Amino acid sequence: MSEISMNTATNGGIEGVNAQPQLREVPAVRMEAVYKHYGDFTALNEVDLKVAKGEKIVVCGPSGSGKSTLIRCINHIEKHDEGLIYVNGIELDHQRKNIDAVRRDTGMVFQSFNLFPHMTVLENCTLAPMTANGMTKAEAKDLAMHFLAKVRIPEQADKFPGQLSGGQQQRVAIARALCMRPKIMLFDEPTSALDPEMVKEVLETMKKLAEDGMTMLCVTHEMGFAREVADRIVFMNDGKVVEQAAPEAFFKQPKSERARTFLDQIIH
Amino acid sequence: MSAVVADMPKSDMSKPVAPATTKAIAPSKGGRPWTFYVLSALFSLYVIALYGPMFCIYILSFQDIRGGLVFPMKGHSLHWFVDLFTQVRTGDVKGSFDRSIKLAVIVTLITVVVSFLAGLGFRKRFRGDTFVFYMMIGSLVAPGLVLGLGTGLLFQALGLNASWYTSALGAQLSWTLPFGVLVMFAVMSRFDLVWEEAAYDLGASRWQSIRLVMIPVLAPGLVAVALFGFTLSYDEFARSLQTAGSLNTLPLEIWSMTLNVTSPSLYALGTVTTIVSFIVIGASLGSIVLIQKKRGSSAKG
């Protein structure tokens, strides 16, 4: 219950959010007491998290705190060991058909872009719609060009990833994920591998996506982006969700000592 | 190893050896240090020692009918090439060539498939992986003749007929598989797991991610493994000697010809087999370059 009341409080305080989370709706993501171990290391330690549809979450925390693991469990690229994860009401219970259904609903953008190096930008975008969704080539191409235009890179459609800058590659990666018409976008440190001058173009693209009402979970160290776009900041440490708060409250008055020291370190 | 090197981005190799800039740094005498000339002389000698003997064979194979097995060269014609394929006494060249090519193709296919699967398997650690690895590499160290002899004996003991497509195939695989797996490990290390993760996130099944992402990305490396398998099998001698049974492969045929054929058609055969080797190598490297070029690998990753 506390989760829900906080959502309301959060969204009440923020302006410019188009899609107001609906309380009665099935949450986009629901995690209950999720654990993930790597050998002796506990990457996720009893994590509870609820994300409403249309909500924008920024996950932050020191390195090794489990933030990447958290969002990688949501599309089952990492398998959680214990606990329950529901994505749009579908339980991730290691059943193939549920995993496939969840992956249809989620799109992921990785730190290192992960574009297929042997395909052109266009082919990168059309591959999955054609093979996984059974679109024809022409349909897939229209769709891809639509999203490539959206990330403002349609003129590069016939180039190979190796010929693009990092920022351009990351925008293509966003377009590629969007081509699967996901309901939830997961961003795993999308700007960490970029040269500073390219960070902005990627963040702008993400902002536009947020304005369109996409449900987003972003692991990022871009606190400016968090302040501007996030409905809620999730602060993690040692595999636990230590603190959740609206950006204003989080940046001004972090409740936990750990969050305070973290913010001191990253905000100069 | 040239295949593996050719697999790398081109830019590493085609860099000019600092032409004008060195002069600017050391303007006094220009030119290169004396060590450059010593090393080039050494390298030239090495190349001559490497290819000289082979060129002797190629040159002598173009003599006319009066030709003998040693210099000086007597006339020039294609007589001995014709002789090679028309005369029965020179041996079963056509048949053994045919067998060798077929065997090499079979060995290549098995090597590529098994090495690829081994490469997939060894991406994650598993119980006993080190042991399996050393068992595999062990057969590289075993002397080929002994291994071939053992294979032949085993077939005899089991009451099976030794032939080029059974026992010789097995003996050759004991040689090409460890090589293939080693090269495949190097190839696999360049496949980033992130591509697989992206494929899964986009809804690919395991098989789709292998077929649509992994194999195409690794294609140049797979060609390199295939080239290894083919050339190692095509000129394999030691392991085939006791296992090929009654019908010879090409290297065995050449060897038996050195014992009883005393005409330059032996050299003609050497020339022909070399040409075949170079065609195979050229086609492989060409296809690697073509794949790389198609991907516009000129830009940085």
XYZ file of C-alpha atoms in Angstrom:
569
model
C 0.000 0.000 0.000
C 2.757 2.409 0.832
C 4.024 1.944 -2.703
C 0.799 3.151 -4.247
C 0.357 6.106 -1.962
C 3.862 7.189 -2.795
C 3.147 7.041 -6.513
C 0.273 9.387 -6.082
C 2.324 11.749 -4.021
C 5.107 11.648 -6.570
C 2.989 12.318 -9.576
C 1.061 15.031 -7.889
C 4.235 16.998 -7.502
C 5.464 16.761 -11.051
C 4.333 18.778 -14.014
C 4.446 17.907 -17.662
C 3.851 14.190 -17.308
C 1.393 13.217 -19.994
C 0.423 9.760 -18.927
C -0.738 9.772 -15.354
C -0.310 6.355 -13.825
C -3.650 4.684 -13.233
C -3.993 3.207 -9.807
C -6.411 0.463 -10.716
C -4.414 -0.761 -13.654
C -2.102 -3.743 -13.601
C 1.344 -2.335 -12.856
C 3.888 -2.403 -15.662
C 6.408 -4.086 -13.406
C 5.922 -5.683 -10.046
C 8.797 -7.295 -8.173
C 8.313 -9.026 -4.856
C 11.188 -10.171 -2.664
C 13.469 -10.789 -5.636
C 16.868 -12.316 -4.979
C 19.720 -12.852 -7.397
C 23.030 -14.462 -6.464
C 26.310 -14.782 -8.347
C 28.097 -17.451 -6.358
C 28.527 -15.938 -2.923
C 27.706 -12.446 -4.107
C 24.152 -11.266 -3.619
C 23.336 -8.936 -6.480
C 19.686 -8.455 -5.562
C 18.684 -8.737 -1.938
C 14.941 -8.880 -1.339
C 13.993 -6.258 -3.877
C 10.415 -4.987 -3.965
C 9.483 -2.599 -6.728
C 6.310 -1.511 -8.393
C 6.235 0.555 -11.566
C 2.966 1.936 -12.833
C 2.180 2.204 -16.531
C 3.592 5.389 -17.992
C 5.875 5.942 -15.060
C 9.488 7.002 -15.577
C 11.910 5.533 -13.095
C 15.574 6.357 -12.736
C 17.588 3.721 -10.911
C 20.810 4.993 -9.426
C 23.380 3.913 -6.908
C 27.073 3.116 -6.566
C 28.633 0.584 -8.927
C 27.971 -2.998 -7.964
C 24.760 -2.059 -6.200
C 22.651 -4.269 -8.454
C 20.937 -1.629 -10.580
C 21.840 -3.268 -13.907
C 20.898 -6.673 -12.545
C 17.565 -5.244 -11.465
C 16.506 -4.103 -14.901
C 18.093 -7.075 -16.665
C 15.881 -9.359 -14.580
C 12.818 -7.586 -15.919
C 13.309 -8.969 -19.442
C 14.846 -12.169 -18.113
C 18.272 -11.639 -19.618
C 19.337 -12.403 -16.077
C 17.363 -15.082 -14.291
C 16.304 -14.152 -10.779
C 16.795 -16.859 -8.187
C 13.919 -16.195 -5.816
C 10.887 -13.980 -5.613
C 8.200 -12.942 -8.055
C 8.425 -10.680 -11.088
C 5.329 -9.693 -13.037
C 5.565 -7.650 -16.211
C 2.198 -6.296 -17.368
C 0.619 -9.016 -15.293
C 2.645 -11.847 -16.845
C 4.661 -13.797 -14.345
C 8.315 -14.419 -15.217
C 8.426 -17.989 -14.010
C 11.079 -19.370 -16.372
C 8.379 -20.673 -18.720
C 9.373 -20.115 -22.317
C 6.068 -18.662 -23.468
C 5.923 -16.212 -20.581
C 9.499 -15.118 -21.182
C 8.705 -14.573 -24.862
C 5.576 -12.604 -23.976
C 7.504 -10.401 -21.551
C 10.266 -9.775 -24.059
C 7.670 -8.717 -26.597
C 6.525 -6.074 -24.130
C 9.981 -4.783 -23.217
C 12.675 -3.095 -25.232
C 16.197 -2.746 -23.926
C 18.934 -0.256 -24.709
C 22.387 -1.348 -23.627
C 25.453 0.504 -22.500
C 27.509 -0.731 -25.449
C 24.763 -0.232 -28.084
C 24.868 -3.910 -29.127
C 23.965 -3.217 -32.748
C 24.552 -6.242 -34.944
C 27.811 -5.384 -36.714
C 27.100 -7.414 -39.851
C 23.883 -5.600 -40.700
C 23.065 -2.106 -41.860
C 21.182 0.251 -39.596
C 17.976 -0.568 -41.448
C 18.551 -4.314 -41.283
C 19.241 -4.033 -37.560
C 15.814 -2.469 -37.172
C 13.861 -4.758 -39.495
C 15.353 -8.100 -38.402
C 13.274 -8.640 -35.282
C 9.942 -7.359 -36.671
C 10.376 -9.739 -39.608
C 11.601 -12.833 -37.764
C 9.810 -12.527 -34.433
C 6.652 -10.676 -35.493
C 6.277 -12.064 -38.994
C 6.126 -8.722 -40.788
C 6.837 -8.482 -44.474
C 9.988 -6.729 -45.552
C 8.094 -3.682 -46.789
C 6.076 -3.340 -43.586
C 9.177 -3.721 -41.445
C 10.995 -1.142 -43.527
C 8.206 1.413 -43.162
C 8.155 0.821 -39.437
C 11.933 1.087 -39.152
C 12.093 4.294 -41.178
C 9.358 5.767 -39.000
C 11.354 5.190 -35.839
C 14.687 6.095 -37.429
C 13.083 9.411 -38.357
C 11.883 9.717 -34.810
C 15.421 9.410 -33.461
C 16.465 11.800 -36.251
C 18.812 9.474 -38.090
C 16.894 8.262 -41.196
C 19.658 9.318 -43.574
C 22.032 6.761 -42.044
C 19.736 3.798 -42.735
C 22.063 2.109 -45.197
C 25.253 2.521 -43.204
C 26.810 -0.107 -40.999
C 27.046 0.465 -37.236
C 30.839 0.693 -37.454
C 30.480 3.792 -39.623
C 28.416 5.723 -37.075
C 29.407 7.661 -33.996
C 28.565 6.288 -30.573
C 25.683 8.675 -30.116
C 24.238 7.758 -33.489
C 24.620 4.057 -32.743
C 22.799 4.452 -29.469
C 19.945 6.297 -31.162
C 19.713 3.485 -33.710
C 19.605 1.043 -30.796
C 16.661 2.964 -29.368
C 14.912 2.903 -32.743
C 15.599 -0.819 -33.076
C 14.007 -1.483 -29.693
C 11.010 0.705 -30.563
C 10.408 -1.265 -33.758
C 9.143 -4.109 -31.580
C 6.494 -1.746 -30.199
C 7.448 -2.332 -26.574
C 5.273 -1.096 -23.724
C 8.237 -0.728 -21.379
C 11.667 0.581 -22.256
C 14.667 -0.489 -20.186
C 17.835 1.587 -20.378
C 21.027 0.094 -18.949
C 23.443 3.018 -18.584
C 22.743 4.180 -22.141
C 25.157 7.104 -22.048
C 28.053 5.685 -20.016
C 30.016 4.509 -23.038
C 29.568 7.737 -24.960
C 31.901 10.640 -25.501
C 30.619 13.647 -23.536
C 29.520 15.590 -26.599
C 27.227 12.737 -27.646
C 25.452 12.252 -24.349
C 23.045 15.078 -25.023
C 21.623 13.749 -28.303
C 20.820 10.416 -26.661
C 19.262 12.032 -23.598
C 17.152 14.265 -25.877
C 15.859 11.176 -27.658
C 15.024 9.556 -24.331
C 13.258 12.701 -23.166
C 11.104 12.708 -26.276
C 10.212 9.109 -25.594
C 9.241 10.030 -22.055
C 7.036 12.834 -23.342
C 5.218 10.305 -25.516
C 4.160 8.487 -22.375
C 6.429 5.439 -22.572
C 6.984 3.495 -19.364
C 10.720 3.768 -18.725
C 13.239 2.323 -16.322
C 16.646 3.932 -16.711
C 19.843 3.033 -14.956
C 21.853 6.195 -15.382
C 24.261 8.548 -13.690
C 22.848 11.528 -15.559
C 21.311 13.348 -12.624
C 20.160 16.240 -14.753
C 18.099 13.826 -16.797
C 16.784 12.214 -13.616
C 15.723 15.550 -12.192
C 13.981 16.575 -15.388
C 12.325 13.380 -16.558
C 11.959 10.922 -13.693
C 8.761 10.504 -11.735
C 10.645 8.590 -9.114
C 14.251 7.866 -8.213
C 15.090 4.385 -6.984
C 18.334 4.379 -5.037
C 20.089 1.048 -4.653
C 22.980 -0.080 -2.502
C 24.353 -3.572 -1.891
C 21.532 -5.194 -3.831
C 18.796 -3.497 -1.838
C 16.419 -0.715 -2.756
C 17.430 1.735 -0.061
C 15.298 4.681 -0.949
C 12.562 5.698 -3.375
C 11.502 9.292 -3.759
C 10.508 11.975 -6.196
C 13.584 13.632 -7.711
C 13.083 16.910 -5.850
C 12.911 15.228 -2.499
C 15.703 12.813 -3.308
C 18.195 15.414 -4.426
C 17.349 17.971 -1.773
C 16.879 15.726 1.183
C 17.938 12.140 0.795
C 16.688 10.164 3.737
C 19.425 7.597 3.998
C 23.023 8.289 4.905
C 24.209 6.119 1.996
C 22.260 8.159 -0.550
C 23.644 11.357 0.920
C 27.264 10.251 0.510
C 26.499 8.945 -2.977
C 25.042 12.276 -4.045
C 27.979 14.132 -2.535
C 30.310 12.048 -4.653
C 28.576 12.455 -7.985
C 27.324 16.014 -7.768
C 30.189 18.444 -7.665
C 47.993 -18.240 -39.139
C 47.743 -15.904 -42.093
C 44.029 -16.534 -42.212
C 43.590 -15.278 -38.694
C 45.662 -12.229 -39.391
C 43.661 -11.482 -42.502
C 40.605 -11.557 -40.336
C 41.689 -8.461 -38.451
C 40.605 -5.023 -39.542
C 42.583 -3.977 -42.540
C 43.714 -0.665 -41.199
C 46.320 -2.309 -38.938
C 48.279 -3.688 -41.845
C 47.976 -1.107 -44.526
C 49.526 1.680 -42.501
C 52.485 3.151 -44.342
C 55.821 2.825 -42.555
C 56.066 6.450 -41.514
C 57.415 7.964 -44.707
C 57.901 11.714 -44.505
C 57.571 12.140 -40.781
C 60.668 10.141 -39.847
C 62.699 12.475 -41.949
C 61.363 15.457 -40.124
C 62.358 13.960 -36.803
C 65.874 12.947 -37.879
C 66.765 15.359 -40.639
C 70.562 14.959 -40.489
C 71.034 11.934 -42.743
C 67.505 10.980 -43.734
C 67.236 7.329 -44.661
C 66.699 4.411 -42.378
C 68.865 3.018 -39.591
C 71.343 0.297 -40.563
C 69.333 -2.272 -38.638
C 66.593 -1.867 -41.228
C 68.886 -3.160 -43.964
C 70.179 -6.032 -41.852
C 66.664 -7.139 -41.038
C 65.489 -6.801 -44.646
C 68.430 -8.883 -45.821
C 67.587 -11.496 -43.216
C 63.952 -11.513 -44.259
C 64.865 -11.833 -47.943
C 67.070 -14.822 -47.160
C 64.230 -16.336 -45.189
C 61.806 -15.918 -48.076
C 64.296 -17.406 -50.527
C 64.914 -20.369 -48.246
C 61.165 -20.795 -47.883
C 60.159 -20.613 -51.525
C 63.427 -21.415 -53.346
C 63.087 -25.201 -53.159
C 59.505 -25.031 -54.301
C 60.403 -22.863 -57.259
C 63.032 -25.404 -58.323
C 60.223 -27.927 -58.597
C 57.889 -25.580 -60.452
C 60.585 -24.599 -62.937
C 61.706 -28.151 -63.632
C 58.125 -29.283 -64.215
C 57.996 -27.179 -67.396
C 60.771 -29.041 -69.237
C 60.196 -30.805 -72.556
C 60.398 -34.533 -73.251
C 64.158 -34.680 -72.765
C 63.857 -33.349 -69.226
C 65.404 -35.038 -66.236
C 65.080 -34.769 -62.466
C 67.878 -32.234 -61.954
C 69.071 -28.935 -63.348
C 70.005 -27.823 -65.973
C 66.620 -27.312 -67.510
C 66.085 -28.981 -70.876
C 63.720 -27.042 -73.119
C 60.288 -25.958 -72.032
C 56.831 -27.414 -72.631
C 53.785 -28.719 -70.863
C 54.722 -32.285 -71.780
C 54.961 -33.595 -68.222
C 51.599 -32.168 -67.237
C 50.003 -34.064 -70.101
C 52.036 -37.106 -69.142
C 50.776 -36.785 -65.569
C 47.158 -37.222 -66.524
C 47.510 -39.618 -69.473
C 50.166 -42.143 -68.478
C 49.153 -45.016 -66.252
C 52.672 -45.703 -65.051
C 52.867 -42.384 -63.252
C 50.285 -43.634 -60.792
C 46.671 -42.985 -59.981
C 46.930 -39.199 -59.837
C 43.365 -38.445 -60.810
C 41.892 -40.975 -58.403
C 44.025 -39.909 -55.455
C 43.425 -36.235 -56.161
C 39.706 -36.925 -56.227
C 39.874 -38.810 -52.934
C 41.986 -36.142 -51.265
C 39.619 -33.351 -52.241
C 36.562 -35.310 -51.077
C 38.275 -36.250 -47.840
C 39.379 -32.653 -47.251
C 35.826 -31.399 -47.798
C 34.380 -33.954 -45.347
C 37.092 -33.158 -42.793
C 36.456 -29.434 -43.250
C 32.722 -29.748 -42.676
C 33.115 -31.898 -39.570
C 35.876 -29.651 -38.219
C 33.872 -26.459 -38.656
C 30.684 -27.881 -37.138
C 32.353 -29.610 -34.186
C 34.718 -26.698 -33.466
C 31.800 -24.291 -33.521
C 29.844 -26.425 -31.075
C 32.930 -26.783 -28.874
C 33.381 -23.024 -29.027
C 29.782 -22.559 -27.884
C 30.249 -25.091 -25.115
C 33.440 -23.565 -23.796
C 32.018 -20.073 -23.507
C 30.949 -20.917 -20.003
C 32.995 -22.799 -17.472
C 31.800 -26.257 -16.586
C 32.988 -29.060 -14.366
C 36.023 -30.736 -15.909
C 36.436 -28.203 -18.715
C 40.200 -27.979 -18.235
C 40.504 -31.743 -18.397
C 38.439 -31.933 -21.587
C 40.514 -29.149 -23.113
C 43.853 -30.839 -22.418
C 42.538 -34.186 -23.621
C 41.671 -32.485 -26.874
C 44.979 -30.690 -27.253
C 46.843 -33.873 -26.313
C 46.342 -35.398 -29.729
C 48.243 -32.460 -31.263
C 51.307 -33.529 -29.304
C 51.015 -37.231 -30.127
C 53.340 -38.183 -33.020
C 51.271 -38.492 -36.173
C 52.856 -41.680 -37.433
C 52.258 -43.454 -34.123
C 48.697 -42.203 -33.945
C 48.056 -43.370 -37.497
C 49.627 -46.725 -36.757
C 47.439 -47.090 -33.677
C 44.308 -46.194 -35.615
C 45.192 -48.736 -38.288
C 45.803 -51.437 -35.649
C 42.563 -50.624 -33.879
C 40.590 -50.973 -37.091
C 42.284 -54.277 -37.783
C 41.571 -55.528 -34.277
C 37.923 -54.586 -34.668
C 37.808 -56.363 -37.991
C 37.042 -53.197 -39.952
C 38.552 -52.392 -43.296
C 40.836 -49.403 -43.263
C 39.937 -46.915 -45.961
C 40.381 -43.243 -46.673
C 36.804 -42.358 -45.700
C 36.747 -44.265 -42.403
C 40.054 -44.784 -40.594
C 41.950 -42.057 -42.447
C 39.066 -39.660 -41.847
C 39.220 -40.407 -38.133
C 42.983 -40.103 -37.980
C 42.884 -36.766 -39.803
C 40.164 -35.437 -37.528
C 42.396 -36.152 -34.543
C 44.683 -33.593 -36.135
C 42.286 -30.995 -37.532
C 39.788 -30.879 -34.646
C 42.198 -29.640 -31.946
C 43.494 -27.049 -34.404
C 39.984 -26.046 -35.347
C 38.931 -25.738 -31.729
C 41.968 -23.613 -30.852
C 41.300 -21.249 -33.752
C 37.610 -21.225 -32.855
C 38.421 -20.149 -29.305
C 40.273 -17.162 -30.714
C 37.354 -16.451 -33.044
C 34.764 -16.822 -30.276
C 36.622 -14.465 -27.976
C 35.732 -11.713 -30.414
C 32.024 -12.452 -30.184
C 30.556 -10.133 -27.635
C 27.807 -11.625 -25.482
C 25.981 -8.314 -25.762
C 24.858 -9.151 -29.313
C 23.247 -12.295 -28.059
C 21.525 -10.391 -25.261
C 20.223 -7.847 -27.751
C 18.889 -10.666 -29.918
C 17.115 -12.259 -26.953
C 15.629 -8.942 -25.910
C 14.304 -8.493 -29.435
C 12.491 -11.795 -29.113
C 14.923 -14.194 -30.758
C 14.930 -17.850 -29.805
C 18.257 -19.460 -29.025
C 18.457 -20.967 -32.490
C 17.519 -17.675 -34.160
C 20.228 -15.843 -32.250
C 22.805 -18.398 -33.409
C 21.575 -18.439 -37.001
C 20.838 -14.749 -37.543
C 23.420 -13.101 -35.327
C 26.197 -15.358 -34.165
C 27.077 -17.266 -37.353
C 26.995 -14.174 -39.600
C 29.084 -12.161 -37.147
C 31.614 -14.969 -36.858
C 31.565 -15.811 -40.590
C 35.130 -14.632 -41.341
C 36.447 -16.673 -38.445
C 34.490 -19.723 -39.551
C 36.051 -19.417 -42.997
C 39.457 -19.347 -41.303
C 38.647 -22.531 -39.398
C 37.449 -24.157 -42.608
C 40.673 -23.176 -44.349
C 42.671 -24.762 -41.551
C 40.643 -27.946 -41.753
C 40.993 -28.140 -45.514
C 44.712 -27.488 -45.833
C 45.653 -29.664 -42.870
C 43.705 -32.545 -44.369
C 44.721 -31.959 -47.994
C 48.428 -32.387 -47.291
C 48.200 -34.746 -44.316
C 50.695 -37.558 -44.596
C 51.801 -39.108 -41.307
C 48.364 -39.999 -39.955
C 47.039 -41.167 -43.320
C 49.955 -43.461 -44.092
C 48.754 -46.420 -42.033
C 45.066 -45.661 -42.199
C 44.218 -44.929 -45.840
C 43.887 -48.589 -46.709
C 44.415 -49.773 -50.268
C 43.603 -46.534 -52.057
C 46.031 -43.640 -51.687
C 45.317 -40.030 -50.900
C 47.289 -37.470 -52.900
C 50.211 -36.971 -50.479
C 50.607 -40.737 -50.204
C 50.524 -41.004 -54.003
C 53.199 -38.347 -54.332
C 55.303 -40.146 -51.785
C 55.000 -43.453 -53.612
C 55.812 -41.665 -56.866
C 59.062 -40.349 -55.392
C 59.987 -44.000 -54.936
C 59.238 -45.250 -58.444
C 58.612 -42.404 -60.875
C 61.801 -40.921 -62.231
C 60.428 -38.275 -64.579
C 59.556 -34.606 -64.192
C 55.858 -35.533 -64.109
C 56.447 -35.841 -60.371
C 57.329 -32.144 -60.396
C 54.347 -31.394 -62.580
C 52.191 -32.970 -59.915
C 53.845 -30.744 -57.300
C 53.027 -27.702 -59.388
C 49.407 -28.732 -59.896
C 48.774 -29.455 -56.205
C 50.329 -26.141 -55.238
C 48.050 -24.336 -57.653
C 45.034 -26.070 -56.093
C 46.225 -25.066 -52.613
C 46.641 -21.474 -53.657
C 43.205 -21.392 -55.257
C 41.652 -22.665 -52.015
C 43.609 -20.218 -49.862
C 42.893 -17.354 -52.256
C 39.182 -18.116 -52.304
C 39.065 -18.283 -48.497
C 40.990 -15.077 -47.913
C 39.074 -13.407 -50.705
C 35.765 -14.289 -49.117
C 36.963 -13.025 -45.727
C 38.016 -9.720 -47.263
C 34.720 -9.529 -49.130
C 32.714 -10.088 -45.945
C 34.737 -7.454 -44.104
C 34.394 -4.998 -46.942
C 30.661 -5.496 -47.163
C 30.396 -4.546 -43.517
C 32.257 -1.312 -44.100
C 34.739 -2.271 -41.429
C 36.912 0.657 -42.460
C 35.361 2.780 -39.753
C 36.167 2.184 -36.143
C 33.883 -0.056 -34.152
